[in-house]
Coordinates of C-alpha atoms in Angstrom, one line a residue:
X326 CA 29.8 28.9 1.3
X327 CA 26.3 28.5 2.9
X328 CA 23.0 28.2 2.0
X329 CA 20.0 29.9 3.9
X330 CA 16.9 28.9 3.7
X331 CA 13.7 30.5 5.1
X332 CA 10.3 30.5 4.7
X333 CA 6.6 31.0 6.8
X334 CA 5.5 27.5 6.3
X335 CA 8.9 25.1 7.7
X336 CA 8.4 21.5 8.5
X337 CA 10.4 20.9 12.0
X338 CA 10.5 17.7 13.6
X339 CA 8.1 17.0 16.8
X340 CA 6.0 20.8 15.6
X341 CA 2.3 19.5 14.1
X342 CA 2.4 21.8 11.1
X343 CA 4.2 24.0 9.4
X344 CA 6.3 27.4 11.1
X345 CA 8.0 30.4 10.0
X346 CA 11.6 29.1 10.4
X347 CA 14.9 29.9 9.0
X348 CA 18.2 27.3 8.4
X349 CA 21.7 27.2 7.2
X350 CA 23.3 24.4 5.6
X351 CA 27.0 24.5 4.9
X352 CA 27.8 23.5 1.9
X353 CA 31.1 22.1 2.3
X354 CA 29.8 19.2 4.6
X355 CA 26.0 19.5 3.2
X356 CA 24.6 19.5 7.1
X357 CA 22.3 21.5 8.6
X358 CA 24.0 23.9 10.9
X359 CA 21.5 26.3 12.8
X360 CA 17.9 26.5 12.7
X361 CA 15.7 29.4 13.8
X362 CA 12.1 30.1 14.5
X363 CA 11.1 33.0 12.3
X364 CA 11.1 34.1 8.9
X365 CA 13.7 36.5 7.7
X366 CA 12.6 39.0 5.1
X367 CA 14.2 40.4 2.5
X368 CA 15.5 43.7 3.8
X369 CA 17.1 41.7 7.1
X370 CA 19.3 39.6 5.4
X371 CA 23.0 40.6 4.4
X372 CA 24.9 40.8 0.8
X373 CA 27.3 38.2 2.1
X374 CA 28.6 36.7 -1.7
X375 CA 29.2 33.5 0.3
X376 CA 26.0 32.7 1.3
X377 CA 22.8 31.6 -0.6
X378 CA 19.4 32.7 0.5
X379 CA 16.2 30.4 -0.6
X380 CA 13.4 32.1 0.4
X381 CA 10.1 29.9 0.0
X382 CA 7.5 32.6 0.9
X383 CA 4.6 31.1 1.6
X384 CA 5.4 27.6 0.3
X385 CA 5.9 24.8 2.7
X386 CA 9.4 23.2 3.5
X387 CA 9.5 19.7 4.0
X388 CA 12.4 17.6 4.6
X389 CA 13.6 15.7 1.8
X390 CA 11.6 11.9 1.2
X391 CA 12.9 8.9 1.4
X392 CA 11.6 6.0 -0.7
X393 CA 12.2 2.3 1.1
X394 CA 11.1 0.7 -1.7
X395 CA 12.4 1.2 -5.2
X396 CA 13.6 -1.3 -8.2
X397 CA 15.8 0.5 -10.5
X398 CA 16.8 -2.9 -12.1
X399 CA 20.3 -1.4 -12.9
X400 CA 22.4 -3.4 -13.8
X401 CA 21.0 -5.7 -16.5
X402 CA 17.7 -4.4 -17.2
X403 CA 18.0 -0.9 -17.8
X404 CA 15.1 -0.9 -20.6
X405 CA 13.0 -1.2 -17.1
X406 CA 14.7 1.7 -15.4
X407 CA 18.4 2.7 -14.2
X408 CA 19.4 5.2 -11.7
X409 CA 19.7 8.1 -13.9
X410 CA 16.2 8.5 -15.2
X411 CA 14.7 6.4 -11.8
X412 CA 16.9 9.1 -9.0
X413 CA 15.7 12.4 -11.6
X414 CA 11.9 11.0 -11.5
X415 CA 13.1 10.5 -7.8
X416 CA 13.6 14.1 -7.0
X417 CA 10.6 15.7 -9.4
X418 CA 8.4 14.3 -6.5
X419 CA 10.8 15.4 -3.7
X420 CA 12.6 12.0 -2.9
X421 CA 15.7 13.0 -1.7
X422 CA 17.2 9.1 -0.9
X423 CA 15.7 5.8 -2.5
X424 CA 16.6 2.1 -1.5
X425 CA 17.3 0.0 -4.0
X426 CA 15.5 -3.8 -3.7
X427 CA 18.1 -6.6 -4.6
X428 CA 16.5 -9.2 -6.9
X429 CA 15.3 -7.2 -10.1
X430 CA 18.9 -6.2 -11.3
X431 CA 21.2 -8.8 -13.1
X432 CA 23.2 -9.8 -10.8
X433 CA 21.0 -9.4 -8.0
X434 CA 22.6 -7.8 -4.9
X435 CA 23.2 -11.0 -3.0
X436 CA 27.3 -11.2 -2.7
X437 CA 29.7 -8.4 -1.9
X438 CA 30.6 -8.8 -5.4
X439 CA 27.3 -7.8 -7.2
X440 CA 26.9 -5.2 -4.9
X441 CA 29.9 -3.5 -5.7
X442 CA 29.0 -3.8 -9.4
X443 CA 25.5 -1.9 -8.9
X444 CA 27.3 0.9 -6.7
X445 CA 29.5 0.6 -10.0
X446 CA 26.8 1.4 -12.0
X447 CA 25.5 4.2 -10.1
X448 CA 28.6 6.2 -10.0
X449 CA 27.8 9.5 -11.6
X450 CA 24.0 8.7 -12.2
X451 CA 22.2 9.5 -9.2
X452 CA 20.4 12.7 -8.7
X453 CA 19.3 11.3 -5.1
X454 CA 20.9 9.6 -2.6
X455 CA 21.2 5.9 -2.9
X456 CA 20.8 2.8 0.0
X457 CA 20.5 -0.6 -1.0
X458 CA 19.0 -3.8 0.7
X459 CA 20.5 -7.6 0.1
X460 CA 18.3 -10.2 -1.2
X461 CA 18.8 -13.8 0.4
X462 CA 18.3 -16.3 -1.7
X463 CA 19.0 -20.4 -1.5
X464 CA 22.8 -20.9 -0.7
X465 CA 23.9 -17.7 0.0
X466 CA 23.9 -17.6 3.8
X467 CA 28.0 -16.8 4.2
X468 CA 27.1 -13.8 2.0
X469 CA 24.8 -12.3 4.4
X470 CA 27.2 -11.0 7.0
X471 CA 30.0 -9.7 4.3
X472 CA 26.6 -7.7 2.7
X473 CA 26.1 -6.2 6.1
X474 CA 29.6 -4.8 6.8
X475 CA 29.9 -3.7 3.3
X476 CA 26.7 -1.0 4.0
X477 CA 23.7 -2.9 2.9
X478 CA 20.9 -2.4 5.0
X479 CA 18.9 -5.3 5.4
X480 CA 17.8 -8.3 3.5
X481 CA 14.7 -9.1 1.3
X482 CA 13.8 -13.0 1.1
X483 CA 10.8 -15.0 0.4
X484 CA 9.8 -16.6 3.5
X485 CA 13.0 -18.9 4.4
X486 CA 15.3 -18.8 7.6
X487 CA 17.6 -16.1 7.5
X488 CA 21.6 -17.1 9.3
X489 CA 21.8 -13.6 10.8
X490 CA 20.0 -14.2 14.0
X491 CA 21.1 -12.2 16.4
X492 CA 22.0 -9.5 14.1
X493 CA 21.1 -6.3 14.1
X494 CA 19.5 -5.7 10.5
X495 CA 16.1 -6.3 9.2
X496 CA 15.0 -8.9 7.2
X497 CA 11.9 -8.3 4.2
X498 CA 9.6 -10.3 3.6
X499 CA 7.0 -10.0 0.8
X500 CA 4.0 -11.7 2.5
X501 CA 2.1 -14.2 0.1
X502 CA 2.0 -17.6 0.5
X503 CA 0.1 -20.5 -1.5
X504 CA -1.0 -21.0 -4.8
X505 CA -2.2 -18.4 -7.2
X506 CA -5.4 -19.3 -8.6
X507 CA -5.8 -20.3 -12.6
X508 CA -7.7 -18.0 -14.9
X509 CA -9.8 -18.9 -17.8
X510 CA -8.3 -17.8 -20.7
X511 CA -11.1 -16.2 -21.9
X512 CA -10.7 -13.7 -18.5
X513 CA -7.0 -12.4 -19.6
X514 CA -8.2 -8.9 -19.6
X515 CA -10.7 -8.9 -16.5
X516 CA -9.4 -7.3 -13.4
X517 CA -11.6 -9.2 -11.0
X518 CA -9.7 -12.4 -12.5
X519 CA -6.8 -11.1 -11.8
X520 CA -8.2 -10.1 -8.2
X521 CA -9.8 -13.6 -7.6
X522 CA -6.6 -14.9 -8.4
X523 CA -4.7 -13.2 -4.9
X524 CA -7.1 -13.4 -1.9
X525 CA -6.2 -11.6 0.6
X526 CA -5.9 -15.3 2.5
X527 CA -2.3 -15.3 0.4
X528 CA -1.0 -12.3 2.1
X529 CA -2.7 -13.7 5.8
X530 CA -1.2 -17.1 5.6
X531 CA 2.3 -15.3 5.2
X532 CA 2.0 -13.0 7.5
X533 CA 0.8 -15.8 10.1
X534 CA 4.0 -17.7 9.3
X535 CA 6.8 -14.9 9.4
X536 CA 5.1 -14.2 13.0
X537 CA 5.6 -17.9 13.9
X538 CA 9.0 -17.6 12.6
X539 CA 9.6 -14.3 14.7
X540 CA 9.4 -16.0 17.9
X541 CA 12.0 -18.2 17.1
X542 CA 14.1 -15.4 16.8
X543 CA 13.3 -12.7 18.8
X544 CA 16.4 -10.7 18.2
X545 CA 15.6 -10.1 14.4
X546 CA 13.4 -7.4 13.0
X547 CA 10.7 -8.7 10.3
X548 CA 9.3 -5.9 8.1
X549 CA 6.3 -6.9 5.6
X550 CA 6.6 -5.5 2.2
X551 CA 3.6 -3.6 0.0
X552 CA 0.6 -4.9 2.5
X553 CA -2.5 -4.2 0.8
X554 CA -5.1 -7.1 2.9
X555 CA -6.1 -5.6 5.3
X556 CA -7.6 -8.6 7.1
X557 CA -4.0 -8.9 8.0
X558 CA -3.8 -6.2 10.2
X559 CA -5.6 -7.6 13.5
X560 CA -2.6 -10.4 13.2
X561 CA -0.1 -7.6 13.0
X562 CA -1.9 -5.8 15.7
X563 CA -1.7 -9.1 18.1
X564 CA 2.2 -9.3 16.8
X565 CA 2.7 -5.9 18.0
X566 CA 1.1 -6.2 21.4
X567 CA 2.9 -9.0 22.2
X568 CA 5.7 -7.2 22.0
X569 CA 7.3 -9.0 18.5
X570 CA 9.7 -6.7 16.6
X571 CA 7.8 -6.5 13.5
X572 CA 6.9 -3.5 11.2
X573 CA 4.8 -3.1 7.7
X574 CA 5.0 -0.9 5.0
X575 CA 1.9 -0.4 2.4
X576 CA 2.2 1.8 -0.8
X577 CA 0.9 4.7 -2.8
X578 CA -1.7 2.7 -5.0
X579 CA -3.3 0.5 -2.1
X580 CA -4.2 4.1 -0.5
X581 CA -5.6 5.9 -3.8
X582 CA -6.5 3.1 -6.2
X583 CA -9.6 0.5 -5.7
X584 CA -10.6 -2.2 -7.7
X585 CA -13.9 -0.9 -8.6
X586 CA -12.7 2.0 -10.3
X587 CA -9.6 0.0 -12.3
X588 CA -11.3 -0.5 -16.1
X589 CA -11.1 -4.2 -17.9
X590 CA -7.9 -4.5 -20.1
X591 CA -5.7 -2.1 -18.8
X592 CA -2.0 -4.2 -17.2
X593 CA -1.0 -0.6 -16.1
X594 CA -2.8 -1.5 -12.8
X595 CA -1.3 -4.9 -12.1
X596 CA 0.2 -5.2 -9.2
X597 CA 1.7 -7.9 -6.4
X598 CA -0.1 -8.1 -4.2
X599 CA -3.4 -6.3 -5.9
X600 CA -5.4 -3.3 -5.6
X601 CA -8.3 -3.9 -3.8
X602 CA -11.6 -2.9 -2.7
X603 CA -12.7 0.6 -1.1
X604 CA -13.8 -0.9 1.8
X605 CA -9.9 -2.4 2.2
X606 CA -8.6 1.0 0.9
X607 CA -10.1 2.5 3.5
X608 CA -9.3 0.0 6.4
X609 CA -5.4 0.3 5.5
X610 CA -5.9 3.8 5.9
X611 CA -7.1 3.1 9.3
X612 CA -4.6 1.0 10.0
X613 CA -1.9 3.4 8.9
X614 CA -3.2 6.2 11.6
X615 CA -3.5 3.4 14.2
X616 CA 0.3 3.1 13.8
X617 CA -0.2 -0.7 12.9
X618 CA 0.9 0.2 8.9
X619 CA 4.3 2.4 10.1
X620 CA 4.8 3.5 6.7
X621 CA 4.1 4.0 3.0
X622 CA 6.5 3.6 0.1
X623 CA 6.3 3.7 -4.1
X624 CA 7.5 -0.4 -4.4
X625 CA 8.1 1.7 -7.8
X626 CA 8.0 -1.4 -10.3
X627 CA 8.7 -0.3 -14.2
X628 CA 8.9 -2.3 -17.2
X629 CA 8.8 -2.0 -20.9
X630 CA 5.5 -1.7 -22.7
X631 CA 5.8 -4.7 -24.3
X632 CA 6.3 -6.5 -20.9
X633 CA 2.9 -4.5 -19.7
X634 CA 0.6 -6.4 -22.6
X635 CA -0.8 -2.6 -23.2
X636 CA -2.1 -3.5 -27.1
X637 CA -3.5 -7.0 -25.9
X638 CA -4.9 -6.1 -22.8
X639 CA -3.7 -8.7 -20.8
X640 CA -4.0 -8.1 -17.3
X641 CA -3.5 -11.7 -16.2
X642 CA 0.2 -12.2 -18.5
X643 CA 1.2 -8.7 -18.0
X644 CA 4.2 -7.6 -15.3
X645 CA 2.9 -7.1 -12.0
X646 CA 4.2 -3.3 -11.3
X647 CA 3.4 0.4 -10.8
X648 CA 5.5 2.9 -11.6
X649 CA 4.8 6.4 -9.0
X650 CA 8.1 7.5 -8.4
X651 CA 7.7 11.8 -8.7
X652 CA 4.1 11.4 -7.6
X653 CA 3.8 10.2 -4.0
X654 CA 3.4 13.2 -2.2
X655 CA 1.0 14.5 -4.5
X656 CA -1.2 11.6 -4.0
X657 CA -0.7 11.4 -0.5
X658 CA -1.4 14.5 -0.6
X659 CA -4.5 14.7 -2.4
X660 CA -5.9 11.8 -1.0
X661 CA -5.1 12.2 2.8
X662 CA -7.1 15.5 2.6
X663 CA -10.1 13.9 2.3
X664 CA -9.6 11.9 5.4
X665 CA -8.2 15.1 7.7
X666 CA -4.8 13.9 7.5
X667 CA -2.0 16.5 7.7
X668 CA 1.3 17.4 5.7
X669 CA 3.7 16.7 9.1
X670 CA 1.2 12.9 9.2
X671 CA 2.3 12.3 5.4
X672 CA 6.0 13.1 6.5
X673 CA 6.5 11.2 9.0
X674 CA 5.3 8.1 6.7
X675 CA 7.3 9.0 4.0
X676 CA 10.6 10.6 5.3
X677 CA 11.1 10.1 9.2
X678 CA 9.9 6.2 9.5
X679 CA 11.2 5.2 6.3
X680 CA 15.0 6.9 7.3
X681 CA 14.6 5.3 10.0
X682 CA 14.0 1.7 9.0
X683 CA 16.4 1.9 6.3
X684 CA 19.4 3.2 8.8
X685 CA 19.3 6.3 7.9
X686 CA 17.8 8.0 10.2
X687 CA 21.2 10.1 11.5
X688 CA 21.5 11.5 8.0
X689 CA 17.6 11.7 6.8
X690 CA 13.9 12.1 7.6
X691 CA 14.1 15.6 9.3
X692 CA 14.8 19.1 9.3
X693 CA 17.8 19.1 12.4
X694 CA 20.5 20.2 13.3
X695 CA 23.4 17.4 11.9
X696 CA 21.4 15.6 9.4
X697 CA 21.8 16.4 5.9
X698 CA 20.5 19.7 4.6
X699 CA 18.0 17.7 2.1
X700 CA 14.2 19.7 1.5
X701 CA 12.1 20.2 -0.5
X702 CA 10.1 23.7 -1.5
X703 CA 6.4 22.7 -2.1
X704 CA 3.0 24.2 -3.3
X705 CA 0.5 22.3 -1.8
X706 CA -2.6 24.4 -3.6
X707 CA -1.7 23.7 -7.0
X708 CA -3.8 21.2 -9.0
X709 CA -2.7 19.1 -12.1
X710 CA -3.5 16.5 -14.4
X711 CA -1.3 13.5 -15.7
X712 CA -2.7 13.1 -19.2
X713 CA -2.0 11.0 -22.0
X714 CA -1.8 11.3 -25.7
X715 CA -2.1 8.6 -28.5
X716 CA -1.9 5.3 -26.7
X717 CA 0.6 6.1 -24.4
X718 CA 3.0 7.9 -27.0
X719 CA 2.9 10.7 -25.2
X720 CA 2.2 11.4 -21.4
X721 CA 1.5 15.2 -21.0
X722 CA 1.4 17.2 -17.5
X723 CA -1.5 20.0 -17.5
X724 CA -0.2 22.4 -15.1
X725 CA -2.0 25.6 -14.7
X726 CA -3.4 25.1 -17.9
X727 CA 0.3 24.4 -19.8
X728 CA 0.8 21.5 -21.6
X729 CA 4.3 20.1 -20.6
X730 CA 5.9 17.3 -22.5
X731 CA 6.7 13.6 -20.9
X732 CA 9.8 15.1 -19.7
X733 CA 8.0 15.8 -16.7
X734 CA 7.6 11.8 -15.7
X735 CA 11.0 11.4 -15.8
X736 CA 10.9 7.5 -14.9
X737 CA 11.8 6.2 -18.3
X738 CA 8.9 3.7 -19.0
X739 CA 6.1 6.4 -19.3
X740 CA 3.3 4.0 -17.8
X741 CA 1.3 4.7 -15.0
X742 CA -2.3 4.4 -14.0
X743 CA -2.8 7.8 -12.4
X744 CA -2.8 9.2 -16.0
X745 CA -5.8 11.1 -15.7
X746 CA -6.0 11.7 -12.4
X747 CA -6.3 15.1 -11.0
X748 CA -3.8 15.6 -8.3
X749 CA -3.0 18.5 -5.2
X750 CA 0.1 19.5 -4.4
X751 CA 3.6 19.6 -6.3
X752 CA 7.0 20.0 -5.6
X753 CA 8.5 23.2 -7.0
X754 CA 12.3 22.9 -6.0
X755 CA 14.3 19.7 -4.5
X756 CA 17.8 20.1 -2.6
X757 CA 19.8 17.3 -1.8
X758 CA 22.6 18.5 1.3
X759 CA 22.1 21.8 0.2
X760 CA 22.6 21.5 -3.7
X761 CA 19.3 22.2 -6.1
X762 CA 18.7 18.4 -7.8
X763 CA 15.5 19.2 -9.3
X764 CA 13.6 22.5 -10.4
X765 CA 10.0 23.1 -11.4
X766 CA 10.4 25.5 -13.7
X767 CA 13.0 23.6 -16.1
X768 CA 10.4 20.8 -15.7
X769 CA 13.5 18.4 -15.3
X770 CA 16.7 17.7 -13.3
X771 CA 18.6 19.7 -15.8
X772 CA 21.2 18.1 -17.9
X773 CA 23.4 21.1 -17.2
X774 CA 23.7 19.6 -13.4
X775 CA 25.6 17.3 -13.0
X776 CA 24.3 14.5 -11.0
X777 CA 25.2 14.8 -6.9
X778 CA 23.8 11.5 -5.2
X779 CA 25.8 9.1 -3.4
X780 CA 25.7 5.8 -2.7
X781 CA 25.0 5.5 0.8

């Protein structure tokens, strides 16, 4: 059996925008097989009962995203999230592969052992792809290597020597150092106490140390988690001329959030590091099409409500997290076109660089010939709003003027802080190797599919 898919508006790797293509995936082995410039129309095509056609019309074709930077706190805190309800959300917004972080879950993935428990876990759950990163932690330096030939693919720490020089993995660092400053309690609720509380000096002081720790070992990739200073990037800029293995990542809501439009008492915004200023918004934007931010991720942190301090207000005491996953592209999307940026731009930050620095860039991340048949059928002319109803007790999508119910944020804490916002673009159908994971018009991964993702 095979699936064809064609359509006038294909993403193919190394083509600027979008071209009438047509491609076959087998579905026995969920590759991509042959790939043709063209569209085929209706009347061309055979009644072959063992092939599939998809026929996107006018809609674009993307290849499948892949998220670098996900907690699905499975095992042990799955009132947060797990990998059913985080991989379904995954795929609404045409995520076709996530990667776990290590240290949210209970145990965190830092021995063979608890990584084989959270691939335990998974089994049967995920409606995307699954990758995972190690966490290194004090004492667990004979774990690393074991982690590494068991399939994790790279390590997140907190600013400590790793005992893999020489390796070739990545190691992730999430770039603040020093003291967080106090708050008057009277300020709980203020965002600019919360803001005046993480200068951007936190995130340049780190960043100035894992380069100084870079030269000792040359041989090692550094990667900088969720950057949102951008006084950081002429360091990074220096570290890249010199020649210095290092790469940066920055995320959905440093892009198309600022702190002047975030309202007093409202923890859905919280975040670590925070949302800044538009003038920083805008310099990280710079910074991404300069090629010294390589690419953006979700750093999708949920929680309960409770842990969010929603009914007190408390910004300052609340969990620092924000939930996007199912609407990155959109607000990529929606954003970038304000600033001339282009759909293939937006892939190539959210598919082909983040396959790549995940290891996965011989299965993900493009539309070729060998890779996995994963895509994604998208409108990018449709408008909607992400609404709320009764104090978070319901979250509705407006979409073309329908009212859909919550089941259309499928992450399963229904907090965000783009309820509200009007957004471009959404994704209408989601295939993962070939398989349909995800489909518009049920408005959920349907509990009649069964889950296909793998741990990878």
């Amino acid at each position: 059996m095979i699936l064809i898919c064609t359509g006038r508006n294909v993403l193919l790797p190394d083509i600027p925008s979008p071209i009438p293509a047509t491609f076959t995936v087998d579905l026995s082995t969920g590759k991509i097989t042959h790939i043709s410039h063209g569209y085929q129309s209706s009347h061309a095509r055979s009644d072959d009962p063992t092939v599939r056609w998809v026929d996107a019309g006018d809609k674009f074709v993307l290849p499948g995203l892949v998220d670098a930077h996900v907690h699905l706190n499975e095992p042990g805190r799955t009132d947060w999230e797990g990998f059913r309800t985080g991989t379904q959300a995954a795929t609404s917004g045409g995520v076709t592969t996530v990667v776990d972080m290590p240290l949210n879950s209970i145990p965190p993935t830092t021995t063979v052992e608890h990584l084989e428990l959270k691939r335990k876990a998974a089994q049967d759950q995920c409606y995307s792809d699954v990758a995972f990163w190690g966490g290194v932690i004090p004492g667990n330096q004979e774990d690393l290597k074991p982690l590494l030939a068991a399939g994790i693919k790279g390590f997140k720490c907190f600013l400590i020597e790793s005992g893999v020089d020489n390796t070739s993995t990545v190691l992730l660092f999430h770039a603040e150092l020093g003291s967080v400053g106090a708050s008057d309690s009277s300020d709980i609720g203020l965002y600019s106490a919360f803001l005046d509380s993480r200068p951007q000096k936190l995130e340049m002081d780190a960043i100035s140390l894992i380069i100084s720790l870079q030269r000792k070992y040359p041989a090692l990739r550094c990667h900088i988690v969720h950057l949102s200073a951008s006084s950081a990037l002429p360091l990074i800029r220096s570290a890249k001329a010199a020649g210095l293995n290092l790469t940066v990542e920055t995320c959905f809501h440093y892009l198309c959030l600022s702190a002047t439009e975030i309202p007093d008492g409202h923890p859905e915004f919280k975040c670590c590091p925070p949302v800044r200023e538009a003038v920083n918004q805008g310099l990280l934007w710079d910074g991404l099409k300069e090629g010294l931010i390589d690419f953006v991720v979700s750093d999708h942190s949920p929680c309960t409500a409770e842990l969010k301090r929603l009914d007190e207000g408390d910004i300052m005491g609340a969990w620092g997290g924000i939930s996007t996953l199912g609407l990155g592209l959109s607000l990529l999307w929606t954003e970038g076109q304000r600033r001339g940026i282009s759909i293939a731009q937006i892939i190539e930050w959210t598919s082909l660089k983040t396959a790549e620095h995940a290891g996965l860039g011989h299965l993900k991340g493009r539309l070729k010939v060998g890779l996995d048949g994963d895509f994604v059928i998208w409108d990018p002319n449709i408008e909607f709003t992400v609404g709320n109803i009764d104090n978070y007790g319901l979250i509705t999508l407006i979409y073309h003027s329908i009212q859909v119910t919550s089941d259309s944020l499928n992450f399963k804490n229904k907090i965000s802080p783009y309820v509200g916002m009007t957004l471009r673009g959404k994704v209408e159908k989601t295939y993962l190797r070939g398989t349909l994971v995800y489909d518009l018009a049920t408005h959920r991964c349907s509990a009649e599919r069964a889950p296909v993702g793998q741990s990878l």
